[in-house]
GROMACS .gro file of C-alpha atoms in nm:
model
  116
    1UNK     CA    1   0.181  -0.519   6.496
    2UNK     CA    2   0.235  -0.149   6.551
    3UNK     CA    3   0.584  -0.167   6.397
    4UNK     CA    4   0.449  -0.317   6.085
    5UNK     CA    5   0.182  -0.060   6.064
    6UNK     CA    6   0.439   0.219   6.095
    7UNK     CA    7   0.664   0.074   5.826
    8UNK     CA    8   0.366   0.025   5.592
    9UNK     CA    9   0.261   0.384   5.651
   10UNK     CA   10   0.615   0.504   5.574
   11UNK     CA   11   0.624   0.305   5.256
   12UNK     CA   12   0.293   0.447   5.139
   13UNK     CA   13   0.390   0.808   5.212
   14UNK     CA   14   0.739   0.791   5.057
   15UNK     CA   15   0.616   0.777   4.692
   16UNK     CA   16   0.376   1.062   4.775
   17UNK     CA   17   0.674   1.271   4.892
   18UNK     CA   18   0.905   1.174   4.602
   19UNK     CA   19   0.678   1.216   4.300
   20UNK     CA   20   0.637   1.598   4.342
   21UNK     CA   21   1.019   1.628   4.393
   22UNK     CA   22   1.076   1.443   4.067
   23UNK     CA   23   0.840   1.691   3.896
   24UNK     CA   24   1.027   1.986   4.055
   25UNK     CA   25   1.367   1.831   3.945
   26UNK     CA   26   1.228   1.811   3.582
   27UNK     CA   27   1.105   2.178   3.607
   28UNK     CA   28   1.450   2.291   3.716
   29UNK     CA   29   1.614   2.114   3.425
   30UNK     CA   30   1.367   2.270   3.182
   31UNK     CA   31   1.398   2.614   3.325
   32UNK     CA   32   1.776   2.600   3.281
   33UNK     CA   33   1.739   2.475   2.929
   34UNK     CA   34   1.909   2.150   3.042
   35UNK     CA   35   1.615   1.926   2.940
   36UNK     CA   36   1.692   1.756   2.609
   37UNK     CA   37   1.452   1.628   2.346
   38UNK     CA   38   1.682   1.366   2.213
   39UNK     CA   39   1.770   1.047   2.402
   40UNK     CA   40   2.140   0.977   2.430
   41UNK     CA   41   2.270   0.667   2.250
   42UNK     CA   42   2.223   0.331   2.406
   43UNK     CA   43   2.613   0.313   2.437
   44UNK     CA   44   2.604   0.637   2.646
   45UNK     CA   45   2.325   0.506   2.863
   46UNK     CA   46   2.488   0.171   2.924
   47UNK     CA   47   2.773   0.315   3.123
   48UNK     CA   48   2.857   0.102   3.438
   49UNK     CA   49   3.005   0.402   3.615
   50UNK     CA   50   2.820   0.563   3.909
   51UNK     CA   51   2.594   0.841   3.772
   52UNK     CA   52   2.720   0.743   3.423
   53UNK     CA   53   2.988   0.989   3.502
   54UNK     CA   54   3.205   0.887   3.203
   55UNK     CA   55   2.929   0.935   2.944
   56UNK     CA   56   2.655   1.173   3.070
   57UNK     CA   57   2.634   1.512   3.231
   58UNK     CA   58   2.451   1.558   3.559
   59UNK     CA   59   2.135   1.697   3.378
   60UNK     CA   60   2.140   1.407   3.141
   61UNK     CA   61   2.177   1.145   3.416
   62UNK     CA   62   1.893   1.300   3.604
   63UNK     CA   63   1.671   1.316   3.300
   64UNK     CA   64   1.735   0.984   3.133
   65UNK     CA   65   1.836   0.760   3.431
   66UNK     CA   66   1.731   0.889   3.772
   67UNK     CA   67   1.386   1.043   3.709
   68UNK     CA   68   1.247   0.759   3.488
   69UNK     CA   69   1.377   0.483   3.711
   70UNK     CA   70   1.227   0.650   4.028
   71UNK     CA   71   0.897   0.703   3.846
   72UNK     CA   72   0.900   0.344   3.726
   73UNK     CA   73   0.955   0.215   4.088
   74UNK     CA   74   0.679   0.438   4.218
   75UNK     CA   75   0.423   0.341   3.938
   76UNK     CA   76   0.500  -0.028   3.997
   77UNK     CA   77   0.474   0.005   4.368
   78UNK     CA   78   0.819  -0.145   4.387
   79UNK     CA   79   1.033  -0.091   4.685
   80UNK     CA   80   1.228   0.245   4.670
   81UNK     CA   81   1.598   0.269   4.755
   82UNK     CA   82   1.666   0.295   5.123
   83UNK     CA   83   1.920   0.559   5.083
   84UNK     CA   84   1.994   0.811   4.799
   85UNK     CA   85   2.302   1.029   4.803
   86UNK     CA   86   2.322   1.235   4.484
   87UNK     CA   87   2.419   1.566   4.651
   88UNK     CA   88   2.799   1.500   4.685
   89UNK     CA   89   2.825   1.416   4.316
   90UNK     CA   90   2.596   1.702   4.216
   91UNK     CA   91   2.778   1.962   4.406
   92UNK     CA   92   3.097   1.872   4.206
   93UNK     CA   93   2.923   1.824   3.874
   94UNK     CA   94   2.744   2.156   3.873
   95UNK     CA   95   3.082   2.333   3.862
   96UNK     CA   96   3.092   2.230   3.498
   97UNK     CA   97   2.743   2.371   3.425
   98UNK     CA   98   2.690   2.722   3.275
   99UNK     CA   99   2.393   2.810   3.483
  100UNK     CA  100   2.296   2.884   3.836
  101UNK     CA  101   2.250   2.543   3.976
  102UNK     CA  102   2.142   2.633   4.323
  103UNK     CA  103   1.768   2.555   4.261
  104UNK     CA  104   1.870   2.218   4.115
  105UNK     CA  105   2.096   2.140   4.407
  106UNK     CA  106   1.822   2.232   4.655
  107UNK     CA  107   1.583   1.982   4.502
  108UNK     CA  108   1.853   1.712   4.494
  109UNK     CA  109   1.928   1.777   4.856
  110UNK     CA  110   1.564   1.751   4.947
  111UNK     CA  111   1.541   1.423   4.760
  112UNK     CA  112   1.843   1.289   4.947
  113UNK     CA  113   1.699   1.395   5.280
  114UNK     CA  114   1.361   1.222   5.198
  115UNK     CA  115   1.538   0.886   5.191
  116UNK     CA  116   1.705   0.929   5.540
   0.00000   0.00000   0.00000
């Protein structure tokens, strides 16, 4: 019974840890002027590649795919992914960005670590 209680407690605290990180991620994107007011086309969003690497930039993927999906899961009380590993991709993708991405990478790493 204690095992189930521990798992249930972990499931309940995970969304409480992730939601503020999603807000921080959004703030980082806005502070670097990477937040967009226009939704990419359905064609661009429909990529089947990991991180929509062939159609979206890292900031676009975070804004239009990752953040909304994570918020949706949390709001619905649905199970969250057991593991998230965005950092390896993000570390490569930020090389193409024209701003200091360290704060963005720091938040992404914290999100990754929250799922370990």
